[in-house]
Amino acid sequence: MTMVTALVSLALGRPVRSDVGMTGEVTLNGRVLPIGGAKQKLLAAQRAGLSTVFLPARNEPDLDDVPADVLESVEVRLVSDVADLLRSAITSAEEQAVQAA
């Protein structure tokens, strides 16, 4: 997910939001595949001060193992398709204009 997001960001000339993290594998047709270590990755995201983490939707059952304080401080966005990720992770033209001002 990270590589796809970085490439689309570069192609569009629009930055990825600086407060997000993501993990997952993307198939050739854009589906997001599950990953291992979701709990540890969310703990690391919390320590790094990220506000939002994108995880594969198929990792939703893994959230049961994540401490409540982590889930309260980090918004977990479950995605099953790379298009969902890109709409949320890359800044819009309006956001980019506000940041430049």
Coordinates of N, CA and C in Angstrom, one line a residue, residues 5-6 8-10 12-18 20 83-96:
T5 N 0.8 4.2 -2.9 CA 0.4 5.6 -2.4 C 1.5 6.6 -2.8
A6 N 2.8 6.2 -2.6 CA 3.9 7.1 -2.9 C 3.9 7.4 -4.4
V8 N 1.5 7.2 -6.6 CA 0.3 8.1 -7.0 C 0.5 9.5 -6.6
S9 N 1.0 9.7 -5.4 CA 1.3 11.0 -4.8 C 2.3 11.7 -5.7
L10 N 3.3 11.1 -6.2 CA 4.3 11.6 -7.1 C 3.7 12.0 -8.4
L12 N 0.6 12.6 -9.1 CA -0.4 13.7 -9.0 C 0.2 15.0 -8.5
G13 N 1.4 14.9 -8.0 CA 2.0 16.1 -7.4 C 1.3 16.6 -6.1
R14 N 0.7 15.6 -5.4 CA 0.0 15.9 -4.2 C 0.6 15.1 -3.1
P15 N 0.9 15.7 -1.9 CA 1.5 14.9 -0.9 C 0.6 13.9 -0.1
V16 N 1.2 12.9 0.5 CA 0.5 12.0 1.4 C 0.3 12.8 2.7
R17 N -0.8 12.6 3.3 CA -1.0 13.2 4.6 C 0.1 12.8 5.6
S18 N 0.7 13.7 6.3 CA 1.8 13.4 7.2 C 1.5 12.7 8.5
V20 N -0.5 10.0 8.8 CA -1.0 8.6 8.5 C 0.1 7.6 8.4
A83 N -8.2 2.1 -4.1 CA -8.9 3.3 -4.4 C -9.4 4.0 -3.1
D84 N -9.9 3.2 -2.2 CA -10.4 3.7 -0.9 C -9.2 4.4 -0.1
L85 N -8.1 3.7 -0.1 CA -6.9 4.2 0.5 C -6.5 5.6 -0.1
L86 N -6.4 5.6 -1.4 CA -5.9 6.8 -2.0 C -6.8 8.0 -1.8
R87 N -8.1 7.8 -1.8 CA -9.0 8.9 -1.5 C -8.8 9.6 -0.2
S88 N -8.4 8.8 0.8 CA -8.2 9.3 2.1 C -6.8 9.7 2.5
A89 N -5.8 9.0 1.9 CA -4.4 9.2 2.3 C -3.7 10.4 1.6
I90 N -4.1 10.7 0.4 CA -3.5 11.7 -0.4 C -4.3 13.0 -0.2
T91 N -3.6 14.1 0.0 CA -4.2 15.4 0.3 C -5.0 15.8 -1.0
S92 N -6.1 16.4 -0.7 CA -6.9 17.0 -1.9 C -6.2 18.3 -2.3
A93 N -6.7 18.8 -3.5 CA -6.1 20.1 -4.0 C -6.4 21.2 -3.0
E94 N -7.6 21.1 -2.4 CA -8.0 22.1 -1.4 C -7.1 22.1 -0.2
E95 N -6.8 20.9 0.4 CA -5.9 20.8 1.5 C -4.5 21.3 1.2
Q96 N -4.1 21.0 0.0 CA -2.8 21.4 -0.4 C -2.7 22.9 -0.5

